[in-house]
Each structure stands twice: as C-alpha cells, then as structure tokens.
PDB file of C-alpha atoms in Angstrom:
ATOM      1  CA  MET A 151      -0.434 -13.706 -26.262  1.00 48.00           C
ATOM      2  CA  SER A 152      -3.475 -14.794 -28.621  1.00 47.00           C
ATOM      3  CA  ARG A 153      -6.898 -13.693 -27.819  1.00 44.00           C
ATOM      4  CA  ARG A 154      -7.870 -17.299 -27.412  1.00 47.00           C
ATOM      5  CA  THR A 155      -5.399 -17.295 -24.738  1.00 45.00           C
ATOM      6  CA  LEU A 156      -6.191 -14.553 -23.190  1.00 45.00           C
ATOM      7  CA  ALA A 157      -9.852 -15.671 -23.516  1.00 46.00           C
ATOM      8  CA  ILE A 158      -9.080 -18.236 -21.173  1.00 43.00           C
ATOM      9  CA  VAL A 159      -7.271 -16.591 -18.765  1.00 45.00           C
ATOM     10  CA  ILE A 160      -9.714 -14.638 -17.720  1.00 46.00           C
ATOM     11  CA  SER A 161     -12.597 -16.642 -18.045  1.00 51.00           C
ATOM     12  CA  THR A 162     -10.255 -18.777 -15.374  1.00 46.00           C
ATOM     13  CA  VAL A 163      -9.764 -15.389 -13.398  1.00 45.00           C
ATOM     14  CA  LEU A 164     -13.449 -14.877 -13.429  1.00 46.00           C
ATOM     15  CA  ALA A 165     -13.996 -18.475 -12.127  1.00 47.00           C
ATOM     16  CA  VAL A 166     -11.460 -17.982  -9.329  1.00 42.00           C
ATOM     17  CA  VAL A 167     -13.005 -14.753  -8.049  1.00 43.00           C
ATOM     18  CA  ALA A 168     -16.363 -16.078  -7.970  1.00 44.00           C
ATOM     19  CA  GLY A 169     -15.738 -18.534  -6.161  1.00 42.00           C
ATOM     20  CA  ALA A 170     -13.448 -17.393  -3.251  1.00 41.00           C
ATOM     21  CA  ALA A 171     -14.319 -18.273   0.291  1.00 38.00           C
ATOM     22  CA  PRO A 172     -16.045 -15.076   2.235  1.00 39.00           C
ATOM     23  CA  ALA A 173     -13.150 -13.645   5.188  1.00 39.00           C
ATOM     24  CA  SER A 174     -13.270 -14.298   8.545  1.00 41.00           C
ATOM     25  CA  ALA A 175     -16.665 -13.282  10.206  1.00 43.00           C
ATOM     26  CA  HIS A 176     -16.326 -10.334  13.217  1.00 46.00           C
ATOM     27  CA  SER A 177     -18.494  -8.271  15.068  1.00 49.00           C
ATOM     28  CA  ALA A 178     -17.452  -5.354  12.810  1.00 51.00           C
ATOM     29  CA  GLN A 179     -21.206  -4.809  12.368  1.00 61.00           C
ATOM     30  CA  ARG A 180     -21.012  -2.875  15.442  1.00 88.00           C
ATOM     31  CA  TRP A 181     -17.895  -1.636  15.276  1.00 96.00           C
ATOM     32  CA  PRO A 182     -17.764   2.069  13.840  1.00 97.00           C
ATOM     33  CA  ALA A 183     -17.663   2.726  10.279  1.00 97.00           C
ATOM     34  CA  ALA A 184     -15.861   6.042  10.657  1.00 98.00           C
ATOM     35  CA  LEU A 185     -12.436   6.528  12.968  1.00 98.00           C
ATOM     36  CA  ALA A 186     -11.724  10.378  13.901  1.00 98.00           C
ATOM     37  CA  LEU A 187      -8.210  11.514  13.459  1.00 98.00           C
ATOM     38  CA  PRO A 188      -6.129  14.151  14.773  1.00 98.00           C
ATOM     39  CA  ALA A 189      -7.116  17.403  13.663  1.00 98.00           C
ATOM     40  CA  GLY A 190      -4.648  18.393  11.109  1.00 98.00           C
ATOM     41  CA  PHE A 191      -2.876  15.420  10.884  1.00 98.00           C
ATOM     42  CA  GLN A 192      -3.307  14.493   6.768  1.00 98.00           C
ATOM     43  CA  PRO A 193      -2.980  11.076   6.912  1.00 98.00           C
ATOM     44  CA  GLU A 194      -1.317   8.580   4.076  1.00 97.00           C
ATOM     45  CA  GLY A 195      -0.757   5.463   5.208  1.00 97.00           C
ATOM     46  CA  ILE A 196      -2.504   2.642   6.817  1.00 98.00           C
ATOM     47  CA  ALA A 197      -1.529  -0.928   8.396  1.00 98.00           C
ATOM     48  CA  ILE A 198      -3.331  -3.633  10.372  1.00 98.00           C
ATOM     49  CA  GLY A 199      -2.018  -6.663  12.318  1.00 93.00           C
ATOM     50  CA  GLU A 200      -3.783  -9.967  14.074  1.00 90.00           C
ATOM     51  CA  LYS A 201      -4.661  -7.565  16.501  1.00 93.00           C
ATOM     52  CA  PRO A 202      -7.933  -4.967  15.514  1.00 96.00           C
ATOM     53  CA  TYR A 203      -5.738  -1.951  15.588  1.00 97.00           C
ATOM     54  CA  ALA A 204      -5.073   0.525  12.550  1.00 98.00           C
ATOM     55  CA  TYR A 205      -2.065   2.297  12.198  1.00 98.00           C
ATOM     56  CA  PHE A 206      -1.706   5.519  10.262  1.00 98.00           C
ATOM     57  CA  GLY A 207       0.862   7.685   9.183  1.00 98.00           C
ATOM     58  CA  SER A 208       0.907  11.836   9.109  1.00 98.00           C
ATOM     59  CA  ARG A 209       1.946  13.735   5.745  1.00 98.00           C
ATOM     60  CA  VAL A 210       3.149  16.406   8.138  1.00 97.00           C
ATOM     61  CA  ASP A 211       5.329  15.424  10.697  1.00 96.00           C
ATOM     62  CA  GLY A 212       5.418  11.744  10.798  1.00 97.00           C
ATOM     63  CA  ASP A 213       4.012  11.113  13.772  1.00 98.00           C
ATOM     64  CA  ILE A 214       2.363   7.426  13.613  1.00 98.00           C
ATOM     65  CA  TYR A 215      -1.582   7.149  15.009  1.00 98.00           C
ATOM     66  CA  ARG A 216      -3.011   3.868  16.590  1.00 98.00           C
ATOM     67  CA  VAL A 217      -7.017   3.158  16.485  1.00 98.00           C
ATOM     68  CA  SER A 218      -8.697   0.671  17.762  1.00 98.00           C
ATOM     69  CA  LEU A 219     -11.181  -1.092  15.192  1.00 98.00           C
ATOM     70  CA  ARG A 220     -13.754  -2.146  18.048  1.00 97.00           C
ATOM     71  CA  THR A 221     -13.896   1.364  20.110  1.00 97.00           C
ATOM     72  CA  GLY A 222     -12.461   4.044  17.500  1.00 97.00           C
ATOM     73  CA  GLN A 223     -10.600   5.388  20.488  1.00 97.00           C
ATOM     74  CA  GLY A 224      -6.552   6.412  19.571  1.00 97.00           C
ATOM     75  CA  SER A 225      -3.419   8.484  20.172  1.00 97.00           C
ATOM     76  CA  VAL A 226      -0.020   8.821  19.211  1.00 97.00           C
ATOM     77  CA  PHE A 227       1.606   5.569  19.294  1.00 95.00           C
ATOM     78  CA  SER A 228       5.166   6.842  17.592  1.00 97.00           C
ATOM     79  CA  GLN A 229       6.463  10.469  17.737  1.00 95.00           C
ATOM     80  CA  GLY A 230       7.327  11.307  13.992  1.00 95.00           C
ATOM     81  CA  PRO A 231      11.222  12.712  13.313  1.00 93.00           C
ATOM     82  CA  GLY A 232       9.479  16.291  12.641  1.00 91.00           C
ATOM     83  CA  ALA A 233       8.727  18.290  10.034  1.00 92.00           C
ATOM     84  CA  GLY A 234       9.710  17.458   6.576  1.00 91.00           C
ATOM     85  CA  ASN A 235       9.351  14.139   7.518  1.00 95.00           C
ATOM     86  CA  PRO A 236       6.069  12.627   6.479  1.00 97.00           C
ATOM     87  CA  SER A 237       5.363   8.981   7.181  1.00 98.00           C
ATOM     88  CA  LEU A 238       3.335   7.465   3.727  1.00 98.00           C
ATOM     89  CA  GLY A 239       3.263   3.583   3.520  1.00 98.00           C
ATOM     90  CA  LEU A 240       2.917   1.269   6.294  1.00 98.00           C
ATOM     91  CA  LYS A 241       3.359  -2.547   6.322  1.00 98.00           C
ATOM     92  CA  ILE A 242       3.391  -4.388   9.565  1.00 97.00           C
ATOM     93  CA  ASP A 243       5.434  -8.020  10.348  1.00 95.00           C
ATOM     94  CA  ASP A 244       4.390  -9.367  13.455  1.00 88.00           C
ATOM     95  CA  HIS A 245       6.660  -7.530  15.604  1.00 94.00           C
ATOM     96  CA  ARG A 246       7.534  -4.267  13.669  1.00 98.00           C
ATOM     97  CA  LEU A 247       6.356  -0.965  11.534  1.00 98.00           C
ATOM     98  CA  PHE A 248       8.038  -0.349   8.388  1.00 98.00           C
ATOM     99  CA  VAL A 249       7.350   3.024   7.385  1.00 98.00           C
ATOM    100  CA  ALA A 250       8.136   5.259   3.630  1.00 98.00           C
ATOM    101  CA  GLY A 251       9.060   8.455   4.622  1.00 97.00           C
ATOM    102  CA  GLY A 252       8.038   9.771   1.307  1.00 97.00           C
ATOM    103  CA  SER A 253       9.828  14.069   0.734  1.00 95.00           C
ATOM    104  CA  ALA A 254      12.376  12.909   3.128  1.00 96.00           C
ATOM    105  CA  GLY A 255      13.635   9.825   0.913  1.00 95.00           C
ATOM    106  CA  SER A 256      14.047   7.764   3.856  1.00 96.00           C
ATOM    107  CA  ALA A 257      12.618   4.575   5.885  1.00 97.00           C
ATOM    108  CA  ARG A 258      12.021   3.810   8.904  1.00 98.00           C
ATOM    109  CA  VAL A 259      11.661   0.313  11.051  1.00 98.00           C
ATOM    110  CA  ILE A 260       9.087   0.837  14.648  1.00 98.00           C
ATOM    111  CA  ASP A 261       9.430  -1.470  17.890  1.00 97.00           C
ATOM    112  CA  LEU A 262       5.323  -2.192  17.989  1.00 96.00           C
ATOM    113  CA  ARG A 263       5.375  -2.754  21.495  1.00 94.00           C
ATOM    114  CA  SER A 264       7.542   0.024  22.743  1.00 95.00           C
ATOM    115  CA  GLY A 265       6.919   2.866  19.252  1.00 96.00           C
ATOM    116  CA  ARG A 266      10.609   3.190  19.501  1.00 96.00           C
ATOM    117  CA  ILE A 267      12.408   3.583  16.175  1.00 97.00           C
ATOM    118  CA  LEU A 268      14.502   0.430  15.299  1.00 97.00           C
ATOM    119  CA  LYS A 269      16.502   2.043  12.474  1.00 97.00           C
ATOM    120  CA  SER A 270      16.332   4.539  10.135  1.00 97.00           C
ATOM    121  CA  TYR A 271      17.714   4.839   6.276  1.00 97.00           C
ATOM    122  CA  THR A 272      18.403   7.102   3.687  1.00 95.00           C
ATOM    123  CA  LEU A 273      17.199   6.284   0.506  1.00 96.00           C
ATOM    124  CA  LYS A 274      18.496   8.487  -2.047  1.00 89.00           C
ATOM    125  CA  ALA A 275      19.788   7.164  -5.299  1.00 78.00           C
ATOM    126  CA  PRO A 276      23.374   8.741  -6.459  1.00 78.00           C
ATOM    127  CA  GLY A 277      22.901  11.523  -8.752  1.00 78.00           C
ATOM    128  CA  THR A 278      19.024  12.463  -7.785  1.00 82.00           C
ATOM    129  CA  SER A 279      18.183  15.379  -6.327  1.00 79.00           C
ATOM    130  CA  ALA A 280      14.422  14.284  -5.929  1.00 88.00           C
ATOM    131  CA  TRP A 281      12.956  11.334  -4.472  1.00 93.00           C
ATOM    132  CA  PHE A 282       9.355  10.237  -2.924  1.00 97.00           C
ATOM    133  CA  ILE A 283       9.416   7.233  -1.032  1.00 98.00           C
ATOM    134  CA  ASN A 284       5.824   6.277  -1.800  1.00 97.00           C
ATOM    135  CA  ASP A 285       4.719   3.056  -0.405  1.00 98.00           C
ATOM    136  CA  VAL A 286       6.702  -0.221   1.118  1.00 98.00           C
ATOM    137  CA  VAL A 287       5.856  -4.079   0.687  1.00 98.00           C
ATOM    138  CA  LEU A 288       6.705  -7.118   2.933  1.00 98.00           C
ATOM    139  CA  THR A 289       7.844 -10.601   0.918  1.00 97.00           C
ATOM    140  CA  ARG A 290       9.477 -13.382   3.059  1.00 93.00           C
ATOM    141  CA  ASP A 291      12.651 -12.172   3.058  1.00 95.00           C
ATOM    142  CA  ALA A 292      12.879  -8.429   2.517  1.00 98.00           C
ATOM    143  CA  ALA A 293      11.372  -5.050   3.006  1.00 98.00           C
ATOM    144  CA  TRP A 294      10.039  -3.593  -1.026  1.00 98.00           C
ATOM    145  CA  PHE A 295       9.783   0.424  -1.308  1.00 98.00           C
ATOM    146  CA  THR A 296       8.843   2.347  -4.007  1.00 98.00           C
ATOM    147  CA  ASP A 297      10.647   5.910  -4.976  1.00 98.00           C
ATOM    148  CA  SER A 298       7.622   7.818  -7.439  1.00 98.00           C
ATOM    149  CA  ALA A 299      10.658  10.268  -8.842  1.00 96.00           C
ATOM    150  CA  ASN A 300      12.944   7.515  -9.753  1.00 96.00           C
ATOM    151  CA  PRO A 301      12.825   4.015 -11.872  1.00 97.00           C
ATOM    152  CA  VAL A 302      14.391   2.020  -8.819  1.00 97.00           C
ATOM    153  CA  LEU A 303      12.979  -0.090  -5.545  1.00 98.00           C
ATOM    154  CA  TRP A 304      14.749  -0.041  -2.648  1.00 98.00           C
ATOM    155  CA  LYS A 305      15.365  -3.515  -0.943  1.00 98.00           C
ATOM    156  CA  LEU A 306      16.168  -3.611   2.503  1.00 98.00           C
ATOM    157  CA  PRO A 307      17.132  -7.474   2.980  1.00 98.00           C
ATOM    158  CA  LEU A 308      15.876  -9.063   6.271  1.00 97.00           C
ATOM    159  CA  GLY A 309      18.472 -11.700   7.811  1.00 95.00           C
ATOM    160  CA  LYS A 310      17.773 -14.639  10.131  1.00 92.00           C
ATOM    161  CA  LYS A 311      14.999 -14.272  12.558  1.00 89.00           C
ATOM    162  CA  GLY A 312      14.034 -10.786  10.387  1.00 93.00           C
ATOM    163  CA  SER A 313      16.978  -8.908  11.017  1.00 96.00           C
ATOM    164  CA  LEU A 314      17.975  -5.300   9.812  1.00 97.00           C
ATOM    165  CA  PRO A 315      20.366  -4.935   7.029  1.00 97.00           C
ATOM    166  CA  ALA A 316      22.843  -2.411   7.562  1.00 96.00           C
ATOM    167  CA  GLN A 317      21.883  -0.149   4.544  1.00 96.00           C
ATOM    168  CA  ALA A 318      19.482  -0.333   1.918  1.00 97.00           C
ATOM    169  CA  VAL A 319      20.283  -1.638  -1.250  1.00 97.00           C
ATOM    170  CA  ALA A 320      18.912  -0.385  -4.882  1.00 97.00           C
ATOM    171  CA  VAL A 321      17.224  -2.285  -7.550  1.00 97.00           C
ATOM    172  CA  PRO A 322      16.557  -0.044 -10.306  1.00 97.00           C
ATOM    173  CA  LEU A 323      13.915  -0.786 -12.705  1.00 98.00           C
ATOM    174  CA  SER A 324      14.172  -1.654 -16.316  1.00 98.00           C
ATOM    175  CA  GLY A 325      11.806  -3.301 -18.811  1.00 98.00           C
ATOM    176  CA  ASP A 326       8.166  -2.306 -19.743  1.00 98.00           C
ATOM    177  CA  ILE A 327       7.686   0.604 -17.047  1.00 98.00           C
ATOM    178  CA  GLU A 328       9.084   4.182 -18.044  1.00 97.00           C
ATOM    179  CA  TYR A 329       8.554   7.149 -15.788  1.00 97.00           C
ATOM    180  CA  ALA A 330       6.230  10.012 -16.940  1.00 97.00           C
ATOM    181  CA  GLU A 331       6.019  13.619 -15.371  1.00 95.00           C
ATOM    182  CA  GLY A 332       4.146  13.548 -12.267  1.00 94.00           C
ATOM    183  CA  ASN A 333       3.753  10.623  -9.845  1.00 95.00           C
ATOM    184  CA  ASN A 334       5.472   7.438 -11.170  1.00 97.00           C
ATOM    185  CA  ALA A 335       5.668   4.071  -9.094  1.00 98.00           C
ATOM    186  CA  ASN A 336       3.261   4.464  -6.315  1.00 98.00           C
ATOM    187  CA  GLY A 337       1.590   1.163  -4.411  1.00 98.00           C
ATOM    188  CA  ILE A 338       3.519  -1.793  -4.409  1.00 98.00           C
ATOM    189  CA  SER A 339       2.104  -5.806  -3.168  1.00 98.00           C
ATOM    190  CA  ARG A 340       3.275  -9.170  -4.305  1.00 97.00           C
ATOM    191  CA  THR A 341       2.090 -11.324  -7.230  1.00 98.00           C
ATOM    192  CA  PRO A 342      -0.416 -14.155  -6.436  1.00 97.00           C
ATOM    193  CA  ASP A 343       2.641 -16.629  -7.045  1.00 95.00           C
ATOM    194  CA  GLY A 344       4.961 -14.907  -4.721  1.00 94.00           C
ATOM    195  CA  ARG A 345       7.939 -14.968  -6.898  1.00 95.00           C
ATOM    196  CA  GLY A 346       7.458 -10.890  -7.668  1.00 97.00           C
ATOM    197  CA  LEU A 347       6.135  -7.596  -7.106  1.00 98.00           C
ATOM    198  CA  ILE A 348       3.288  -5.645  -8.388  1.00 98.00           C
ATOM    199  CA  VAL A 349       3.767  -1.962  -9.120  1.00 98.00           C
ATOM    200  CA  VAL A 350       0.834   0.763  -9.808  1.00 98.00           C
ATOM    201  CA  GLN A 351       1.776   3.823 -11.993  1.00 98.00           C
ATOM    202  CA  SER A 352      -0.430   6.228 -10.576  1.00 98.00           C
ATOM    203  CA  ASN A 353       0.176   8.931 -13.302  1.00 98.00           C
ATOM    204  CA  LEU A 354      -0.154   6.629 -16.124  1.00 98.00           C
ATOM    205  CA  GLY A 355      -3.011   3.910 -14.423  1.00 98.00           C
ATOM    206  CA  LYS A 356      -1.046   0.776 -15.484  1.00 98.00           C
ATOM    207  CA  LEU A 357      -0.270  -1.918 -13.403  1.00 98.00           C
ATOM    208  CA  PHE A 358       3.312  -4.047 -13.862  1.00 98.00           C
ATOM    209  CA  ARG A 359       4.874  -7.531 -12.620  1.00 98.00           C
ATOM    210  CA  VAL A 360       8.479  -6.419 -11.321  1.00 98.00           C
ATOM    211  CA  GLY A 361      10.840  -8.953 -10.759  1.00 98.00           C
ATOM    212  CA  TYR A 362      13.335  -9.004  -7.661  1.00 98.00           C
ATOM    213  CA  ASP A 363      15.784  -7.831  -9.850  1.00 97.00           C
ATOM    214  CA  GLY A 364      13.848  -4.980 -11.470  1.00 98.00           C
ATOM    215  CA  ARG A 365      13.015  -6.167 -14.521  1.00 98.00           C
ATOM    216  CA  SER A 366       9.098  -4.787 -15.547  1.00 98.00           C
ATOM    217  CA  THR A 367       6.492  -5.980 -17.326  1.00 98.00           C
ATOM    218  CA  GLU A 368       3.210  -4.046 -18.300  1.00 98.00           C
ATOM    219  CA  ILE A 369      -0.072  -6.391 -16.557  1.00 98.00           C
ATOM    220  CA  LYS A 370      -2.510  -5.894 -19.620  1.00 96.00           C
ATOM    221  CA  LEU A 371      -5.563  -4.782 -18.372  1.00 97.00           C
ATOM    222  CA  GLY A 372      -7.108  -4.375 -22.161  1.00 95.00           C
ATOM    223  CA  ALA A 373      -8.743  -0.792 -22.766  1.00 95.00           C
ATOM    224  CA  GLU A 374      -8.868  -0.021 -18.600  1.00 97.00           C
ATOM    225  CA  THR A 375      -6.059   1.619 -16.984  1.00 98.00           C
ATOM    226  CA  VAL A 376      -6.449   2.210 -12.707  1.00 98.00           C
ATOM    227  CA  VAL A 377      -4.970   6.039 -13.114  1.00 98.00           C
ATOM    228  CA  ASN A 378      -4.362   7.627  -9.645  1.00 98.00           C
ATOM    229  CA  GLY A 379      -3.888   4.219  -8.657  1.00 98.00           C
ATOM    230  CA  ASP A 380      -2.021   4.689  -5.028  1.00 98.00           C
ATOM    231  CA  GLY A 381      -2.484   2.179  -2.444  1.00 98.00           C
ATOM    232  CA  LEU A 382      -2.540  -1.749  -3.238  1.00 98.00           C
ATOM    233  CA  TRP A 383      -4.232  -5.123  -1.420  1.00 98.00           C
ATOM    234  CA  LEU A 384      -3.611  -7.996  -2.777  1.00 98.00           C
ATOM    235  CA  LYS A 385      -6.001 -10.998  -1.638  1.00 97.00           C
ATOM    236  CA  GLY A 386      -5.802 -14.747  -3.716  1.00 97.00           C
ATOM    237  CA  ARG A 387      -5.905 -13.553  -7.114  1.00 97.00           C
ATOM    238  CA  THR A 388      -7.789 -10.404  -6.693  1.00 98.00           C
ATOM    239  CA  LEU A 389      -5.919  -7.209  -6.602  1.00 98.00           C
ATOM    240  CA  TYR A 390      -7.730  -3.861  -5.196  1.00 98.00           C
ATOM    241  CA  VAL A 391      -6.953  -0.846  -6.505  1.00 98.00           C
ATOM    242  CA  VAL A 392      -7.375   2.538  -4.467  1.00 98.00           C
ATOM    243  CA  GLN A 393      -8.057   5.097  -7.389  1.00 98.00           C
ATOM    244  CA  ASN A 394      -7.553   7.647  -4.931  1.00 98.00           C
ATOM    245  CA  ARG A 395      -8.873  11.081  -6.474  1.00 98.00           C
ATOM    246  CA  LEU A 396     -11.695   9.451  -8.259  1.00 98.00           C
ATOM    247  CA  ASN A 397     -13.178   8.028  -4.885  1.00 98.00           C
ATOM    248  CA  VAL A 398     -13.145   4.170  -5.823  1.00 98.00           C
ATOM    249  CA  ILE A 399     -11.616   0.768  -5.535  1.00 98.00           C
ATOM    250  CA  ALA A 400     -10.953  -0.519  -8.529  1.00 98.00           C
ATOM    251  CA  LYS A 401     -11.229  -4.746  -8.277  1.00 98.00           C
ATOM    252  CA  VAL A 402      -8.715  -6.421 -10.607  1.00 98.00           C
ATOM    253  CA  ALA A 403      -9.079 -10.424 -11.478  1.00 98.00           C
ATOM    254  CA  LEU A 404      -5.379 -11.671 -12.305  1.00 98.00           C
ATOM    255  CA  ASP A 405      -3.680 -14.859 -13.557  1.00 96.00           C
ATOM    256  CA  HIS A 406      -1.406 -16.473 -10.990  1.00 93.00           C
ATOM    257  CA  LYS A 407       1.487 -14.751 -12.346  1.00 94.00           C
ATOM    258  CA  ALA A 408       0.249 -11.608 -12.364  1.00 96.00           C
ATOM    259  CA  THR A 409       0.820 -11.070 -16.412  1.00 96.00           C
ATOM    260  CA  VAL A 410      -3.309 -10.359 -17.355  1.00 97.00           C
ATOM    261  CA  GLY A 411      -5.703  -8.895 -15.516  1.00 98.00           C
ATOM    262  CA  LEU A 412      -9.260  -7.955 -15.648  1.00 98.00           C
ATOM    263  CA  VAL A 413     -10.919  -4.588 -13.984  1.00 98.00           C
ATOM    264  CA  VAL A 414     -13.957  -6.867 -12.293  1.00 97.00           C
ATOM    265  CA  SER A 415     -15.650  -3.255 -10.720  1.00 97.00           C
ATOM    266  CA  ARG A 416     -14.952  -0.262  -9.301  1.00 98.00           C
ATOM    267  CA  THR A 417     -16.700   0.522  -6.116  1.00 98.00           C
ATOM    268  CA  GLY A 418     -17.500   4.098  -4.159  1.00 98.00           C
ATOM    269  CA  SER A 419     -18.937   5.609  -1.205  1.00 98.00           C
ATOM    270  CA  ALA A 420     -20.226   8.410  -0.223  1.00 98.00           C
ATOM    271  CA  SER A 421     -17.852   8.285   2.910  1.00 98.00           C
ATOM    272  CA  PHE A 422     -14.554   8.524   0.490  1.00 98.00           C
ATOM    273  CA  ASP A 423     -12.733  11.552   0.572  1.00 98.00           C
ATOM    274  CA  VAL A 424      -9.553  11.353  -1.684  1.00 98.00           C
ATOM    275  CA  PRO A 425      -8.745   7.792   0.094  1.00 98.00           C
ATOM    276  CA  THR A 426      -5.081   6.609  -0.710  1.00 98.00           C
ATOM    277  CA  THR A 427      -4.247   3.525   1.341  1.00 98.00           C
ATOM    278  CA  ILE A 428      -5.999   0.812   2.226  1.00 98.00           C
ATOM    279  CA  ALA A 429      -5.724  -2.539   4.865  1.00 98.00           C
ATOM    280  CA  GLU A 430      -7.912  -5.832   5.754  1.00 98.00           C
ATOM    281  CA  TYR A 431      -9.473  -6.598   8.872  1.00 97.00           C
ATOM    282  CA  GLY A 432     -12.210  -9.438   8.890  1.00 94.00           C
ATOM    283  CA  LYS A 433     -14.642  -8.206   6.136  1.00 95.00           C
ATOM    284  CA  ARG A 434     -14.006  -4.964   5.900  1.00 97.00           C
ATOM    285  CA  PHE A 435     -11.114  -2.736   4.414  1.00 98.00           C
ATOM    286  CA  TYR A 436     -10.123   0.354   5.993  1.00 98.00           C
ATOM    287  CA  LEU A 437      -9.149   3.304   4.138  1.00 98.00           C
ATOM    288  CA  PRO A 438      -7.789   7.011   5.181  1.00 98.00           C
ATOM    289  CA  ASN A 439      -9.086   9.707   3.655  1.00 98.00           C
ATOM    290  CA  ALA A 440      -6.077  12.378   2.927  1.00 98.00           C
ATOM    291  CA  ARG A 441      -8.321  14.659   1.481  1.00 98.00           C
ATOM    292  CA  PHE A 442      -6.132  16.240  -0.708  1.00 98.00           C
ATOM    293  CA  THR A 443      -8.599  18.341  -2.556  1.00 97.00           C
ATOM    294  CA  THR A 444      -8.852  20.300   0.479  1.00 98.00           C
ATOM    295  CA  THR A 445      -6.734  22.700   1.791  1.00 97.00           C
ATOM    296  CA  PRO A 446      -4.620  21.745   4.795  1.00 97.00           C
ATOM    297  CA  THR A 447      -4.872  23.761   8.275  1.00 97.00           C
ATOM    298  CA  PRO A 448      -3.784  22.654  11.371  1.00 97.00           C
ATOM    299  CA  THR A 449      -7.924  22.296  11.896  1.00 98.00           C
ATOM    300  CA  THR A 450      -9.072  20.802   8.970  1.00 98.00           C
ATOM    301  CA  ALA A 451     -11.024  17.423  10.009  1.00 98.00           C
ATOM    302  CA  TYR A 452      -9.492  14.074   8.653  1.00 98.00           C
ATOM    303  CA  ASN A 453     -10.516  10.112   9.508  1.00 98.00           C
ATOM    304  CA  ALA A 454     -10.512   6.524   8.040  1.00 98.00           C
ATOM    305  CA  VAL A 455     -13.597   4.752   6.746  1.00 98.00           C
ATOM    306  CA  ALA A 456     -14.681   0.849   6.418  1.00 98.00           C
ATOM    307  CA  VAL A 457     -16.254  -0.103   3.640  1.00 98.00           C
ATOM    308  CA  PRO A 458     -17.413  -3.968   2.860  1.00 97.00           C
ATOM    309  CA  ILE A 459     -15.051  -6.268   0.862  1.00 97.00           C
ATOM    310  CA  PRO A 460     -16.553  -6.097  -2.679  1.00 95.00           C
TER     311      PRO A 460
END
C-alpha cells in the first residue's frame, strides 16, 4: 500500500470515528461504577447481553457469577467444573453463554435460563502438550475460540436455529502470524465488514485479520503496537483493545476490511487494576480487574468497573 493510499484510508477512518453516532442512553449515571465480585474469585472474562446483567468467569474453578448492572447485586449463576477448569473469555447469544476453558483446553456452552451446561468440548490439537483456550467470538454461523499456546483457531459450527455441533473443528493459523514465547493469540473479534476475524497477539502487540480459512494478514498500525492486548470490542469501525498490564484501553480506527488501523487514543482509569476483557452496555464499558500483579489468596478482593466509552 502506497503512502498516499494509506493516508486516504486513515483520513476516511478518522472521519468515520468522528461522525459515529453516540451509544444509546440509559440511567447508568445512577448505577454503580464498581461491581463487587466474590473474594478470591479471580475474574477474567465478561459478557453482557440485552438485559442489564453482566456474567463473569472465575480462573479458579470456572464458576460463572451474574451481577445486576443496575444494583450491583450478584450471585453464582452456574457452578464451574472445579479447580483446574477456569472460565476465561465469554460471549452471549440470545439464550446461551459460550465459555473459553483456558488451561483445561476446553469450551462450554451454558443455558442462560437455567445455568445448566448444554455441552462441553475438548479443544486440544493432536500432538500438542500445552494449550490455552483464551477467548471466544460469535459470528452468524459459528463460535470461534483462540488458543494462545498453539497456532490454531477452534470453530464450533452452528446449525439450524443455532444448534450445537457434536465436536469442534480445528482451523490452523497460517500467513503473517508467527507464534513466539509467551501469550500469543488472545482476544478475538469480528471484522467491520463481517467477512473475517480480528485476533490480537498479546506478546508482540500485533493485530491480525484472519479469514475463516485461518489465513492471517497483519493489520498495519504504523509504529504503534498494542502489546499486552487482551479483550477486544468492535464498535462500528472502531476496535477497542484492552492492554491489561498497561491499565489502558486502546482505541483503534480501522478501515472497512480491517487491513490498516490507527491508534487514536489510549484511556486509563484510577479504577483499573489489570483489566482483561471488555463488554458494553449503554454508554459504558465494563471491565473485570484480574489483578494479575497481586498474589491471589482466598480472601483477595476483586471487582469490575464501569468507564465511559472513549
């Protein structure tokens, strides 16, 4: 891409961001800006549906905790499988919660009405001895999971009326992405044009557009990186990247196909304590504080916080 073409793309992207319509209003000004989670919970993932309830996953035993955004009151919604079976990235469709199982190399699908586990999957590539199923995104006909330890995406093809498959399908990653030491593919999102996926490589701070066939192309960010990138949130052509240990949300303007991006801003908050993933409700983002830099104990305090959408 020539410099002139790149300049035109960036100018167009900035115009889209500047002219974006504001989020729908609600009475969040009177809603709590911090949501208490159980002591020792060790949160990582968050998902919010149409109703004002946030769901959080525990890194300890996989419990799912549901909190009212209106009141801040919460309770365990679905018991996890137990120690060694964390719940990391979460996403919601109209009646189910999809859960990435981290170091357990698994995924679960939970009924939002009852908290019952509808189906569990093993996501372990043959010939591998380590795996880390980190995050999940929903497209029109599939759920896609990242593996931070192996260059593969896992696909749950959804059938008629969203029916669940018997097993997951491994989609090897190819193209520009190259796994290195540390935490690789982490957060995952759709592209603005809906024809592919966006993956952040945490250790190198790179973003990639990934086709449904697994072929990856680096999204050019100029001299910028999004190192420690974790959860992703797409809003129009703007991608928000949580840079967890940097305690900021990076705002990245993308072109329609997500081939080039521009880091527009970074927003921090005094309330951040290594936030990981991100979800939107009304004019706010909600983020769980994973507190990775704090030694966890059964009595360690945890919460999630709300901030205005940058």
